[in-house]
Coordinates of C-alpha atoms and ligand atoms in Angstrom, one line a residue:
M1 CA -16.0 -56.7 16.0
S2 CA -15.3 -53.0 16.7
T3 CA -13.6 -52.6 19.7
V4 CA -12.3 -56.6 21.0
N5 CA -11.1 -58.2 23.8
I6 CA -7.5 -59.8 23.0
A7 CA -5.8 -62.4 24.8
I8 CA -2.3 -63.6 23.7
V9 CA -1.0 -67.4 24.7
G10 CA 2.6 -67.0 25.1
A11 CA 2.4 -63.7 26.3
T12 CA 6.1 -64.2 28.0
G13 CA 7.9 -65.7 25.0
A14 CA 10.0 -64.1 22.3
V15 CA 6.8 -63.3 19.4
G16 CA 4.0 -63.0 22.4
T17 CA 5.7 -59.8 24.0
T18 CA 6.0 -58.5 20.5
I19 CA 3.1 -59.3 19.6
L20 CA 2.0 -56.4 22.5
E21 CA 4.4 -54.3 21.7
K22 CA 2.9 -54.3 18.2
L23 CA -0.5 -53.9 19.0
L24 CA 0.3 -51.1 21.0
E25 CA 2.3 -49.4 18.7
R26 CA -0.7 -49.7 15.2
D27 CA -3.1 -48.7 18.1
F28 CA -5.3 -52.0 17.3
P29 CA -8.4 -51.3 18.6
S30 CA -8.6 -53.1 21.3
S31 CA -10.8 -53.0 24.9
S32 CA -8.4 -55.3 26.8
I33 CA -5.5 -57.6 26.6
K34 CA -4.8 -60.3 28.6
L35 CA -1.3 -61.8 28.7
L36 CA -1.5 -65.7 29.2
A37 CA 1.4 -67.9 30.0
S38 CA 2.7 -71.0 32.2
A39 CA 1.5 -71.1 35.3
R40 CA 5.4 -70.5 36.4
S41 CA 4.6 -67.1 34.9
A42 CA 1.2 -66.1 36.5
G43 CA 1.2 -63.0 38.1
N44 CA 4.7 -61.9 36.3
V45 CA 3.7 -58.4 35.6
I46 CA 5.2 -57.1 31.9
E47 CA 5.1 -52.7 31.3
V48 CA 5.1 -51.8 27.7
D49 CA 4.6 -48.0 26.9
G50 CA 4.1 -46.6 31.2
K51 CA 1.3 -49.4 30.6
Q52 CA 1.2 -53.2 32.9
F53 CA 0.1 -55.9 32.3
T54 CA -0.3 -58.9 34.8
V55 CA 0.5 -62.6 33.1
E56 CA -2.2 -65.3 33.7
E57 CA -1.8 -69.4 33.8
T58 CA -3.6 -70.7 30.7
V59 CA -6.7 -72.0 31.2
P60 CA -10.4 -72.9 29.0
E61 CA -12.2 -70.1 30.8
S62 CA -9.0 -68.0 29.9
F63 CA -11.2 -67.6 26.8
E64 CA -14.6 -66.7 27.9
D65 CA -15.8 -63.2 26.7
V66 CA -12.2 -63.0 24.6
D67 CA -12.8 -62.0 20.7
I68 CA -9.7 -62.0 19.3
A69 CA -6.7 -65.1 20.5
F70 CA -3.1 -65.0 19.9
F71 CA -1.1 -68.3 20.6
S72 CA 2.2 -68.5 20.4
A73 CA 3.0 -71.0 23.0
G74 CA 3.9 -74.0 20.7
G75 CA 2.2 -76.4 18.7
A76 CA 1.3 -78.5 21.5
I77 CA -0.2 -75.6 23.9
S78 CA -2.3 -74.3 20.8
K79 CA -3.9 -78.1 20.3
M80 CA -4.5 -78.2 23.4
F81 CA -6.6 -74.6 23.9
A82 CA -7.5 -73.3 20.4
E83 CA -10.5 -75.4 20.0
E84 CA -11.5 -74.2 23.7
A85 CA -11.0 -70.5 22.8
V86 CA -12.8 -70.7 19.7
K87 CA -15.9 -72.9 21.2
R88 CA -16.0 -69.5 23.8
G89 CA -16.1 -67.2 20.6
A90 CA -13.1 -66.3 19.2
V91 CA -11.1 -66.4 16.3
V92 CA -7.7 -67.8 16.7
I93 CA -4.6 -66.4 15.5
D94 CA -2.2 -68.9 15.7
N95 CA 1.8 -69.0 15.2
T96 CA 2.5 -72.8 16.1
S97 CA 2.6 -75.4 13.0
A98 CA -0.4 -77.1 14.4
F99 CA -2.7 -75.9 12.5
R100 CA -1.0 -74.8 9.1
M101 CA -2.1 -77.5 6.7
T102 CA -4.8 -78.2 7.5
E103 CA -7.0 -77.9 4.4
T104 CA -10.0 -76.0 6.3
I105 CA -8.1 -73.7 8.1
P106 CA -6.8 -70.3 6.0
L107 CA -2.9 -70.1 6.2
V108 CA -2.1 -65.8 5.5
V109 CA 0.3 -63.6 4.6
P110 CA -2.3 -60.7 3.8
E111 CA 0.1 -58.9 1.3
V112 CA -0.6 -62.3 0.0
N113 CA -3.9 -64.1 0.1
A114 CA -6.5 -61.8 2.4
D115 CA -9.2 -63.0 0.6
A116 CA -8.3 -66.5 2.6
L117 CA -10.0 -65.0 5.4
N118 CA -13.1 -64.7 3.9
E119 CA -14.5 -68.8 5.1
H120 CA -12.7 -69.3 8.2
N121 CA -14.5 -71.8 11.1
G122 CA -12.2 -69.9 13.9
I123 CA -8.6 -70.7 13.2
I124 CA -6.4 -68.7 11.4
A125 CA -2.9 -70.1 10.9
N126 CA -0.3 -67.7 10.5
P127 CA 3.4 -69.2 8.3
N128 CA 6.3 -70.0 9.3
C129 CA 8.6 -67.4 10.1
S130 CA 11.0 -68.1 7.1
T131 CA 8.0 -68.6 4.6
I132 CA 6.9 -65.3 5.4
Q133 CA 9.2 -63.1 4.5
M134 CA 9.9 -65.4 1.3
V135 CA 6.4 -64.9 -0.2
T136 CA 6.0 -61.3 0.4
A137 CA 8.7 -60.7 -1.7
L138 CA 8.3 -63.4 -4.2
E139 CA 4.1 -62.0 -4.2
P140 CA 5.0 -59.2 -6.6
I141 CA 7.2 -61.5 -8.7
R142 CA 4.6 -63.8 -9.4
D143 CA 1.9 -61.4 -10.4
S144 CA 3.0 -59.8 -13.1
F145 CA 5.8 -62.6 -14.1
G146 CA 4.3 -65.8 -13.1
L147 CA 6.8 -68.5 -10.9
G148 CA 8.4 -72.0 -12.0
R149 CA 11.1 -72.8 -10.0
I150 CA 12.1 -71.8 -6.3
I151 CA 15.1 -73.0 -4.8
V152 CA 16.1 -71.3 -1.0
S153 CA 19.1 -70.9 1.2
T154 CA 18.5 -69.6 5.0
Y155 CA 20.1 -68.3 7.2
Q156 CA 17.9 -68.0 10.1
A157 CA 18.8 -65.8 13.4
V158 CA 18.8 -68.1 16.7
S159 CA 15.6 -65.8 18.4
G160 CA 13.4 -67.8 15.4
A161 CA 14.0 -70.9 18.2
G162 CA 12.4 -68.9 21.4
A163 CA 14.3 -66.1 24.2
E164 CA 16.1 -69.7 25.5
A165 CA 18.0 -70.1 22.0
I166 CA 19.2 -65.7 22.3
D167 CA 20.7 -67.1 25.7
E168 CA 22.5 -70.0 25.1
L169 CA 24.0 -67.7 21.7
E170 CA 25.2 -65.0 24.5
T171 CA 26.8 -67.6 27.0
Q172 CA 28.9 -69.9 24.2
S173 CA 29.7 -66.7 22.9
N174 CA 31.3 -65.5 26.4
Q175 CA 32.7 -69.1 26.4
F176 CA 34.3 -69.1 22.8
L177 CA 35.9 -65.3 23.6
N178 CA 37.1 -66.4 27.7
R179 CA 38.5 -70.3 25.8
H180 CA 36.1 -72.0 28.2
E181 CA 34.9 -75.4 27.2
I182 CA 31.4 -74.2 25.0
E183 CA 28.1 -76.1 26.7
A184 CA 25.6 -76.8 23.9
K185 CA 22.2 -78.1 25.6
L186 CA 19.4 -77.0 22.8
L187 CA 20.9 -76.1 19.4
P188 CA 19.8 -77.8 16.5
T189 CA 16.5 -79.3 18.2
G190 CA 15.6 -79.3 22.0
A191 CA 13.7 -82.7 20.8
G192 CA 17.0 -83.9 19.4
E193 CA 19.5 -86.3 21.2
K194 CA 22.9 -84.0 20.1
F195 CA 23.8 -81.0 20.6
Y196 CA 25.6 -78.4 18.7
P197 CA 27.2 -75.2 19.7
I198 CA 25.3 -72.1 17.7
S199 CA 28.0 -69.5 18.2
F200 CA 30.6 -68.7 15.9
N201 CA 29.2 -71.9 13.8
A202 CA 26.3 -72.6 11.3
I203 CA 24.4 -76.0 11.8
P204 CA 22.2 -77.1 9.0
Q205 CA 19.4 -78.5 10.4
I206 CA 16.7 -76.5 11.9
D207 CA 13.7 -79.0 13.4
A208 CA 13.6 -82.7 13.0
F209 CA 14.7 -84.4 10.0
D210 CA 12.1 -86.6 7.7
S211 CA 12.9 -89.6 5.9
S212 CA 13.2 -87.4 2.7
G213 CA 16.4 -86.3 4.1
Y214 CA 14.6 -83.0 4.4
T215 CA 14.1 -81.0 8.0
L216 CA 11.0 -80.6 9.2
E217 CA 11.5 -76.7 8.8
E218 CA 12.3 -77.1 5.0
L219 CA 9.2 -79.2 4.9
K220 CA 7.5 -75.6 6.0
M221 CA 8.6 -74.0 3.5
I222 CA 7.8 -76.7 0.5
N223 CA 4.2 -77.1 1.7
E224 CA 3.0 -73.5 2.8
T225 CA 4.3 -71.9 -0.2
K226 CA 2.2 -73.5 -2.1
K227 CA -0.6 -73.5 0.2
I228 CA 0.0 -69.9 0.0
F229 CA 0.4 -69.0 -3.4
N230 CA -2.7 -71.7 -3.8
M231 CA -0.1 -73.3 -7.0
N232 CA 0.2 -77.2 -5.5
D233 CA 2.7 -78.1 -8.6
L234 CA 4.9 -75.1 -8.2
H235 CA 8.3 -76.7 -8.0
V236 CA 10.1 -75.5 -4.5
S237 CA 13.0 -76.6 -2.5
A238 CA 14.8 -75.5 0.8
T239 CA 17.9 -75.8 2.6
C240 CA 17.7 -74.2 6.3
V241 CA 20.6 -73.4 8.4
R242 CA 20.7 -71.6 11.9
I243 CA 23.6 -69.5 12.1
P244 CA 24.9 -67.5 15.1
V245 CA 22.4 -64.0 14.4
V246 CA 20.4 -62.6 17.8
S247 CA 17.2 -61.3 15.2
G248 CA 16.6 -60.9 11.3
H249 CA 16.3 -64.2 9.3
S250 CA 18.6 -64.2 5.4
E251 CA 17.5 -66.0 2.6
S252 CA 19.4 -66.4 -0.8
V253 CA 16.4 -67.2 -3.2
Y254 CA 16.4 -68.5 -6.7
F255 CA 13.2 -68.5 -8.6
E256 CA 12.1 -69.3 -12.3
V257 CA 9.5 -66.4 -13.8
D258 CA 6.6 -67.5 -16.0
K259 CA 7.5 -65.8 -19.1
E260 CA 10.3 -65.1 -21.7
G261 CA 12.7 -62.1 -21.9
V262 CA 12.1 -61.0 -18.0
T263 CA 14.6 -58.0 -17.1
V264 CA 15.9 -57.8 -14.1
D265 CA 15.3 -54.0 -14.2
E266 CA 11.1 -54.7 -14.4
I267 CA 11.4 -57.8 -11.7
R268 CA 13.1 -54.5 -9.5
S269 CA 10.3 -51.9 -10.7
S270 CA 7.3 -54.7 -9.9
L271 CA 9.1 -55.2 -6.1
V272 CA 9.7 -51.3 -5.1
N273 CA 6.0 -49.9 -4.6
A274 CA 5.4 -53.5 -3.2
P275 CA 3.3 -53.4 0.0
G276 CA 6.0 -54.2 3.3
I277 CA 8.9 -54.5 0.8
V278 CA 11.8 -52.1 0.6
V279 CA 14.4 -52.6 -2.0
Q280 CA 18.2 -52.3 -1.1
D281 CA 19.8 -53.3 -4.3
D282 CA 23.0 -50.9 -5.1
T283 CA 26.3 -52.6 -6.0
N284 CA 28.0 -49.9 -6.7
K285 CA 27.2 -48.6 -3.2
Q286 CA 27.5 -52.0 -1.6
E287 CA 23.6 -51.1 -0.5
Y288 CA 21.7 -55.0 0.4
P289 CA 19.8 -56.0 3.6
M290 CA 21.9 -57.5 6.3
P291 CA 20.1 -59.0 9.3
L292 CA 22.2 -56.0 12.1
F293 CA 20.2 -53.8 10.0
S294 CA 16.3 -54.8 9.7
E295 CA 15.9 -55.7 13.5
G296 CA 13.2 -54.0 15.4
K297 CA 11.9 -52.9 11.6
D298 CA 8.3 -54.3 10.0
D299 CA 9.7 -54.0 6.4
V300 CA 10.9 -57.2 4.1
F301 CA 14.4 -55.9 2.2
V302 CA 14.9 -57.3 -0.3
G303 CA 18.7 -57.4 -2.7
R304 CA 21.3 -58.6 -5.1
L305 CA 18.8 -58.5 -7.3
R306 CA 20.5 -60.8 -10.6
K307 CA 20.0 -62.5 -13.8
D308 CA 21.0 -66.4 -13.5
P309 CA 23.9 -66.6 -16.0
D310 CA 22.7 -69.8 -17.6
H311 CA 18.9 -69.8 -16.7
P312 CA 16.9 -67.9 -19.2
K313 CA 13.9 -67.5 -16.8
G314 CA 16.2 -67.9 -13.6
F315 CA 16.8 -65.3 -11.4
H316 CA 18.6 -64.5 -7.7
M317 CA 17.7 -62.2 -4.7
W318 CA 18.5 -61.8 -1.3
V319 CA 15.6 -61.1 1.2
V320 CA 16.3 -60.2 5.3
T321 CA 12.8 -59.2 7.3
D322 CA 13.5 -58.9 11.7
N323 CA 11.6 -62.8 12.1
L324 CA 9.9 -61.7 15.3
I325 CA 8.2 -58.8 13.2
K326 CA 6.9 -59.6 9.8
G327 CA 8.2 -63.3 10.1
A328 CA 5.7 -63.9 13.0
A329 CA 4.6 -61.3 15.1
L330 CA 3.4 -58.0 12.7
N331 CA 1.9 -60.4 10.5
S332 CA -0.6 -62.1 12.9
V333 CA -1.3 -58.6 14.0
Q334 CA -2.1 -58.2 10.3
I335 CA -3.9 -61.3 9.9
A336 CA -6.5 -59.7 13.1
E337 CA -6.4 -56.5 11.3
A338 CA -7.3 -57.5 7.9
L339 CA -9.8 -59.7 9.8
L340 CA -11.4 -56.7 11.3
A341 CA -12.0 -54.7 8.0
T342 CA -13.1 -57.9 6.1
E343 CA -16.1 -57.5 8.4
K344 CA -16.9 -53.6 8.4
K345 CA -17.4 -55.1 5.0
Ligands
LIG1 P1 6.2 -68.9 30.4 O1 7.0 -68.5 30.3 O2 5.4 -69.1 31.4 O3 7.1 -70.8 30.6 P2 9.2 -69.2 23.7 O4 9.2 -69.4 22.1 O5 10.1 -67.7 23.9 O6 10.4 -69.7 24.4 O7 8.3 -68.6 24.8 C1 7.1 -69.6 25.0 C2 6.0 -68.8 25.5 O8 5.5 -70.2 25.7 C3 6.3 -68.2 27.2 O9 5.1 -67.3 27.3 C4 5.9 -69.6 28.1 O10 5.4 -68.9 28.6 C5 4.8 -70.1 26.9 N1 4.2 -71.6 27.5 C6 5.2 -72.7 27.9 N2 3.8 -73.2 28.1 C7 2.9 -72.9 28.6 C8 1.9 -73.8 29.2 N3 1.6 -74.7 29.6 N4 0.8 -73.0 29.3 C9 1.3 -71.5 28.5 N5 2.0 -71.1 28.1 C10 2.8 -71.4 28.3

């Protein structure tokens, strides 16, 4: 696989279009890129960097001669077509939750566990956006000082719920400012019975609730983190909140290291040269990460580093990244790059 034939399923969606942009921007060695979506979009033309691509309907035969297939059209479509793609010789990089917790399927953030790519059966799972940014920021700390516990609260952008959720935020913001009645049709979850406005609001529910009182998004963060770090005993808890930001998830992360006497400066030093991370942490200059300024950028931004006042091994930090980029599309493309590098070895 030195140059590869690529397919993107869900190519008209928020993540799919970003995957195409990242493949072109990073000069990914592709011989062809096929854009796939539903029958509704077949024949539509998407233009990126002056190059035109015609969208095709996704059918099993779409994957003939495809080497790498990126999937980002929801779990049901992945379950319907991923095996069809693998049967025809493609490696699937799946951006949905369909296969993430399947034991035999690697769940990969290249900065953390690229080694997991050495053994796959044709499907590789891309983690949830909020998990990716947290484990990327925690990995250098875990590597130097170990980890005993994580408690995270998220402040998540609407683009994580797809292109329609961005439209809903814009429409509701106009309705609010024009003193019209606000129509809520989509959030917190399309499958739910109640909908709430996201404009000028914060919704402490992302995805459905499970009987434990946690949402599925929170359980994804808990379970995926343990799998990626290969630490079943790690204590992890999460509260996930949707806020009226278009792109860029923010996270308040409390973590306990495993080693005695670690200082904030030592934590900061471990992060400064870590891959994919930019430290923005100078309170004298009011310097810290914010989602508005992470939009369109590849990096995971870390700031507000401080020691917990009471727990000797406890620290807090604020982690921000563009959820469509490192949280989804970029991580998928980096998995493909790591896969090619593994095969060259
Ligand atoms: P389409 O635009 O044709 O509906 P988002 O997460 O931004 O809402 O995007 C969802 C993506 O999933 C879109 O590209 C959408 O294509 C695609 N999709 C939805 N239903 C199907 C389907 N039945 N087969 C293939 N792709 C689908």
